[in-house]
Coordinates of N, CA and C in Angstrom, one line a residue:
R1 N 110.8 84.2 104.2 CA 110.2 83.4 105.3 C 109.8 82.1 104.8
T2 N 109.6 81.9 103.5 CA 109.1 80.6 103.0 C 110.2 79.8 102.3
A3 N 111.4 80.3 102.1 CA 112.5 79.6 101.4 C 112.8 78.3 102.1
G4 N 112.9 77.3 101.3 CA 113.2 75.9 101.8 C 112.1 75.2 102.5
L5 N 110.9 75.7 102.6 CA 109.9 75.1 103.3 C 108.9 74.3 102.4
G6 N 109.0 74.4 101.1 CA 108.1 73.7 100.2 C 106.8 74.4 100.1
I7 N 106.7 75.6 100.4 CA 105.5 76.4 100.3 C 105.5 77.2 99.0
E8 N 104.6 76.9 98.1 CA 104.5 77.6 96.8 C 103.9 79.0 97.1
V9 N 104.6 80.0 96.5 CA 104.1 81.4 96.7 C 103.8 82.0 95.3
E10 N 102.7 82.6 95.2 CA 102.3 83.3 94.0 C 102.0 84.8 94.4
V11 N 102.5 85.7 93.6 CA 102.3 87.1 93.8 C 101.7 87.7 92.6
V12 N 100.5 88.4 92.7 CA 99.8 89.0 91.6 C 99.7 90.5 92.0
T13 N 100.0 91.4 91.0 CA 99.9 92.8 91.2 C 98.8 93.3 90.2
K14 N 97.9 94.1 90.7 CA 96.9 94.7 89.9 C 97.0 96.2 90.0
G15 N 96.5 96.9 89.0 CA 96.5 98.4 89.0 C 97.9 98.9 88.6
K16 N 98.0 100.2 88.4 CA 99.2 100.9 88.0 C 100.2 100.9 89.2
R17 N 101.3 100.2 89.1 CA 102.3 100.2 90.2 C 102.9 101.6 90.4
R18 N 103.0 102.0 91.6 CA 103.6 103.3 91.9 C 104.1 103.3 93.4
G19 N 104.9 104.3 93.7 CA 105.4 104.4 95.0 C 104.2 104.7 96.0
L20 N 104.3 104.3 97.2 CA 103.3 104.5 98.2 C 103.9 105.5 99.2
P21 N 103.0 106.2 99.9 CA 103.5 107.0 101.1 C 104.2 106.1 102.0
S22 N 105.3 106.6 102.6 CA 106.1 105.7 103.5 C 105.3 105.1 104.6
S23 N 104.4 105.8 105.2 CA 103.6 105.1 106.3 C 102.7 104.0 105.8
V24 N 102.2 104.1 104.6 CA 101.4 103.0 104.0 C 102.3 101.9 103.6
E25 N 103.5 102.2 103.1 CA 104.4 101.1 102.7 C 104.9 100.3 103.9
D26 N 105.2 101.0 105.0 CA 105.6 100.4 106.2 C 104.5 99.5 106.8
A27 N 103.4 100.1 107.0 CA 102.3 99.3 107.6 C 101.9 98.1 106.8
S28 N 101.8 98.3 105.4 CA 101.4 97.1 104.6 C 102.5 96.1 104.6
F29 N 103.8 96.5 104.7 CA 104.9 95.5 104.8 C 104.8 94.7 106.1
R30 N 104.6 95.4 107.2 CA 104.6 94.8 108.5 C 103.4 93.8 108.6
I31 N 102.2 94.3 108.2 CA 101.0 93.5 108.2 C 101.2 92.2 107.3
G32 N 101.6 92.5 106.1 CA 101.8 91.4 105.2 C 102.8 90.4 105.7
R33 N 103.9 90.8 106.3 CA 104.9 89.9 106.9 C 104.3 89.1 108.0
E34 N 103.5 89.7 108.8 CA 102.9 89.0 109.9 C 102.0 87.9 109.4
A35 N 101.2 88.3 108.4 CA 100.3 87.3 107.8 C 101.1 86.1 107.2
I36 N 102.2 86.3 106.6 CA 103.0 85.2 106.0 C 103.7 84.4 107.2
V37 N 104.2 85.1 108.2 CA 104.8 84.4 109.3 C 103.7 83.5 110.0
N38 N 102.5 84.0 110.1 CA 101.4 83.1 110.7 C 101.2 81.9 109.8
V39 N 101.2 82.1 108.5 CA 101.0 80.9 107.6 C 102.2 79.9 107.9
V40 N 103.4 80.4 107.9 CA 104.6 79.5 108.1 C 104.5 78.8 109.4
R41 N 104.2 79.5 110.5 CA 104.2 78.9 111.8 C 103.0 78.0 112.2
H42 N 101.8 78.4 111.6 CA 100.6 77.8 112.2 C 99.7 77.0 111.1
A43 N 99.8 77.4 109.9 CA 98.8 77.0 108.9 C 99.0 75.6 108.3
E44 N 100.2 75.1 108.3 CA 100.5 73.8 107.7 C 100.0 73.9 106.2
A45 N 100.3 75.0 105.6 CA 99.9 75.3 104.2 C 101.0 74.8 103.2
S46 N 100.5 74.6 102.0 CA 101.4 74.3 100.9 C 101.5 75.4 99.9
R47 N 100.6 76.4 100.0 CA 100.5 77.5 99.0 C 100.1 78.8 99.7
I48 N 100.7 79.9 99.3 CA 100.3 81.2 99.7 C 100.1 82.0 98.4
E49 N 99.0 82.7 98.4 CA 98.7 83.6 97.2 C 98.7 85.0 97.8
I50 N 99.4 85.9 97.2 CA 99.5 87.3 97.6 C 99.0 88.2 96.5
Q51 N 98.1 89.1 96.8 CA 97.6 90.0 95.8 C 97.9 91.4 96.3
L52 N 98.6 92.2 95.5 CA 98.8 93.6 95.7 C 98.0 94.4 94.7
E53 N 97.2 95.3 95.2 CA 96.3 96.1 94.3 C 96.5 97.6 94.5
F54 N 96.9 98.3 93.5 CA 97.1 99.7 93.5 C 95.8 100.3 93.0
R55 N 94.9 100.8 93.9 CA 93.7 101.4 93.6 C 93.9 102.9 93.6
P56 N 92.9 103.6 93.0 CA 93.1 105.1 92.9 C 93.3 105.8 94.3
N57 N 92.6 105.4 95.3 CA 92.7 106.1 96.6 C 93.1 105.2 97.7
T58 N 93.3 103.9 97.5 CA 93.7 102.9 98.5 C 94.7 102.0 98.0
F59 N 95.4 101.3 98.9 CA 96.3 100.2 98.6 C 95.7 99.0 99.3
Y60 N 95.6 97.9 98.5 CA 94.9 96.7 99.0 C 95.9 95.5 98.9
L61 N 95.9 94.8 100.0 CA 96.8 93.6 100.1 C 95.9 92.4 100.5
E62 N 96.1 91.3 99.9 CA 95.4 90.1 100.3 C 96.4 88.9 100.4
V63 N 96.4 88.2 101.5 CA 97.2 87.0 101.6 C 96.3 85.8 101.9
R64 N 96.3 84.9 101.0 CA 95.5 83.7 101.1 C 96.4 82.4 101.3
D65 N 96.0 81.5 102.1 CA 96.7 80.2 102.2 C 95.7 79.1 102.1
N66 N 96.2 77.9 101.9 CA 95.4 76.7 101.8 C 95.6 75.8 103.0
G67 N 96.0 76.4 104.1 CA 96.3 75.6 105.3 C 95.0 75.2 106.1
R68 N 95.2 75.0 107.4 CA 94.2 74.5 108.2 C 93.2 75.6 108.7
G69 N 93.5 76.8 108.5 CA 92.6 77.9 108.8 C 92.7 78.3 110.3
V70 N 92.1 79.3 110.7 CA 92.1 79.8 112.0 C 90.7 80.2 112.4
S71 N 90.3 79.8 113.6 CA 88.9 80.1 114.1 C 89.0 81.3 115.0
L72 N 87.9 82.0 115.3 CA 87.9 83.1 116.2 C 88.3 82.7 117.6
D73 N 87.9 81.5 118.0 CA 88.3 80.9 119.3 C 89.8 80.8 119.4
E74 N 90.4 80.3 118.3 CA 91.9 80.2 118.4 C 92.6 81.6 118.4
A75 N 92.0 82.5 117.7 CA 92.6 83.9 117.7 C 92.5 84.5 119.1
G76 N 91.3 84.3 119.7 CA 91.1 84.8 121.1 C 92.0 84.1 122.1
E77 N 92.2 82.8 122.0 CA 93.1 82.1 122.9 C 94.5 82.6 122.7
A78 N 94.9 82.8 121.5 CA 96.3 83.3 121.3 C 96.5 84.6 122.0
R79 N 95.5 85.5 121.9 CA 95.6 86.8 122.6 C 95.7 86.7 124.1
R80 N 94.9 85.7 124.6 CA 95.0 85.5 126.1 C 96.3 85.0 126.5
R81 N 97.0 84.3 125.6 CA 98.4 83.7 125.9 C 99.5 84.7 125.6
G82 N 99.1 86.0 125.2 CA 100.1 87.0 125.0 C 100.6 87.1 123.5
H83 N 99.9 86.4 122.6 CA 100.3 86.5 121.2 C 99.3 87.5 120.5
F84 N 99.8 88.6 120.0 CA 99.0 89.7 119.5 C 99.1 89.9 118.0
G85 N 99.6 88.9 117.3 CA 99.8 89.0 115.8 C 98.5 89.5 115.1
L86 N 97.4 88.7 115.2 CA 96.2 89.1 114.5 C 95.6 90.4 114.9
S87 N 95.5 90.6 116.2 CA 94.9 91.8 116.7 C 95.9 93.0 116.5
G88 N 97.2 92.7 116.5 CA 98.1 93.8 116.2 C 98.0 94.3 114.7
M89 N 97.8 93.3 113.8 CA 97.6 93.7 112.4 C 96.4 94.6 112.3
A90 N 95.3 94.2 112.9 CA 94.1 95.0 112.9 C 94.3 96.4 113.5
H91 N 95.0 96.4 114.6 CA 95.2 97.7 115.3 C 96.1 98.6 114.4
R92 N 97.1 98.1 113.8 CA 98.0 98.9 113.0 C 97.2 99.5 111.8
A93 N 96.3 98.7 111.2 CA 95.5 99.2 110.1 C 94.6 100.3 110.6
T94 N 94.0 100.1 111.7 CA 93.1 101.1 112.3 C 93.8 102.4 112.5
L95 N 95.0 102.4 113.0 CA 95.8 103.6 113.2 C 96.1 104.3 111.9
M96 N 96.0 103.6 110.8 CA 96.2 104.2 109.5 C 94.9 104.6 108.8
A97 N 93.8 104.5 109.6 CA 92.5 104.8 109.0 C 92.1 103.7 108.0
G98 N 92.6 102.5 108.1 CA 92.3 101.5 107.2 C 91.6 100.3 107.9
R99 N 91.7 99.2 107.3 CA 91.1 98.0 107.9 C 91.8 96.7 107.5
C100 N 91.9 95.8 108.4 CA 92.5 94.5 108.2 C 91.5 93.5 108.7
D101 N 91.2 92.5 107.9 CA 90.3 91.5 108.3 C 90.9 90.1 108.1
V102 N 90.6 89.2 109.0 CA 91.1 87.8 108.9 C 89.8 86.9 108.9
R103 N 89.7 86.1 107.9 CA 88.5 85.2 107.9 C 88.9 83.8 107.3
P104 N 88.1 82.8 107.5 CA 88.4 81.5 106.9 C 88.2 81.6 105.4
R105 N 89.0 80.8 104.7 CA 88.9 80.6 103.3 C 88.0 79.5 103.0
P106 N 87.0 79.7 102.1 CA 86.2 78.5 101.7 C 87.0 77.4 101.2
G107 N 86.8 76.2 101.7 CA 87.6 75.1 101.2 C 88.8 74.8 102.1
G108 N 89.1 75.7 103.0 CA 90.2 75.5 103.9 C 91.3 76.6 103.8
G109 N 91.8 77.0 104.9 CA 92.8 78.1 104.9 C 92.3 79.4 105.4
T110 N 93.1 80.4 105.3 CA 92.7 81.7 105.8 C 93.0 82.8 104.8
I111 N 92.2 83.9 104.9 CA 92.4 85.0 104.0 C 92.6 86.3 104.9
V112 N 93.6 87.0 104.7 CA 93.9 88.2 105.4 C 93.8 89.3 104.3
T113 N 92.9 90.3 104.6 CA 92.8 91.4 103.7 C 93.2 92.7 104.4
L114 N 93.8 93.6 103.7 CA 94.2 94.9 104.2 C 93.9 95.9 103.2
E115 N 93.3 97.0 103.6 CA 93.0 98.2 102.8 C 93.4 99.4 103.5
L116 N 94.3 100.2 102.9 CA 94.8 101.4 103.6 C 94.6 102.6 102.6
P117 N 94.1 103.7 103.1 CA 93.9 104.9 102.3 C 95.2 105.5 102.0
L118 N 95.3 106.1 100.8 CA 96.6 106.7 100.3 C 96.6 108.2 100.7
D119 N 95.5 108.8 101.0 CA 95.4 110.2 101.2 C 95.3 110.6 102.7
H120 N 95.5 109.6 103.6 CA 95.5 109.9 105.0 C 96.9 110.4 105.4
S121 N 97.1 111.7 105.3 CA 98.4 112.3 105.4 C 99.1 112.1 106.8
E122 N 98.3 112.3 107.9 CA 98.9 112.1 109.2 C 98.2 111.0 109.9
T123 N 98.9 110.0 110.3 CA 98.3 108.9 111.0 C 98.7 108.8 112.5
Q124 N 98.1 108.0 113.2 CA 98.5 107.8 114.6 C 99.9 107.3 114.7
L125 N 100.3 106.4 113.8 CA 101.7 105.9 113.8 C 102.7 107.0 113.6
D126 N 102.4 108.0 112.7 CA 103.3 109.1 112.5 C 103.4 110.0 113.8
R127 N 102.3 110.2 114.5 CA 102.3 111.0 115.7 C 103.1 110.3 116.8
R128 N 103.1 109.0 116.8 CA 103.8 108.3 117.9 C 105.3 108.3 117.7
A129 N 105.8 108.5 116.5 CA 107.2 108.4 116.2 C 107.9 109.7 116.8

């Protein structure tokens, strides 16, 4: 998504890397992708920092950018216009018994954090399939 756009991307992995349950892998991929797409489309950022953290009972993902940031008013207006990216990310995390937060980054930009439990064997997403 960032190739050829002049956006510097840094990826940091913490914890012991291991395979994730397929539902956690899918949800974290989709939410992370949406966060990056939002940066590319809206943030006017020059840098994205991605942190993947393999914790004992959870998987944690953080996407930070140095762009113009997003306000709660802008997020609400986007939802009213039929754009559900931010609320869709939070909804997907909730279906996985996790949480996804979007907040301003001090100094400018946005931080998206995602935390999903690894031991949640059956999720709402699994039941919908």
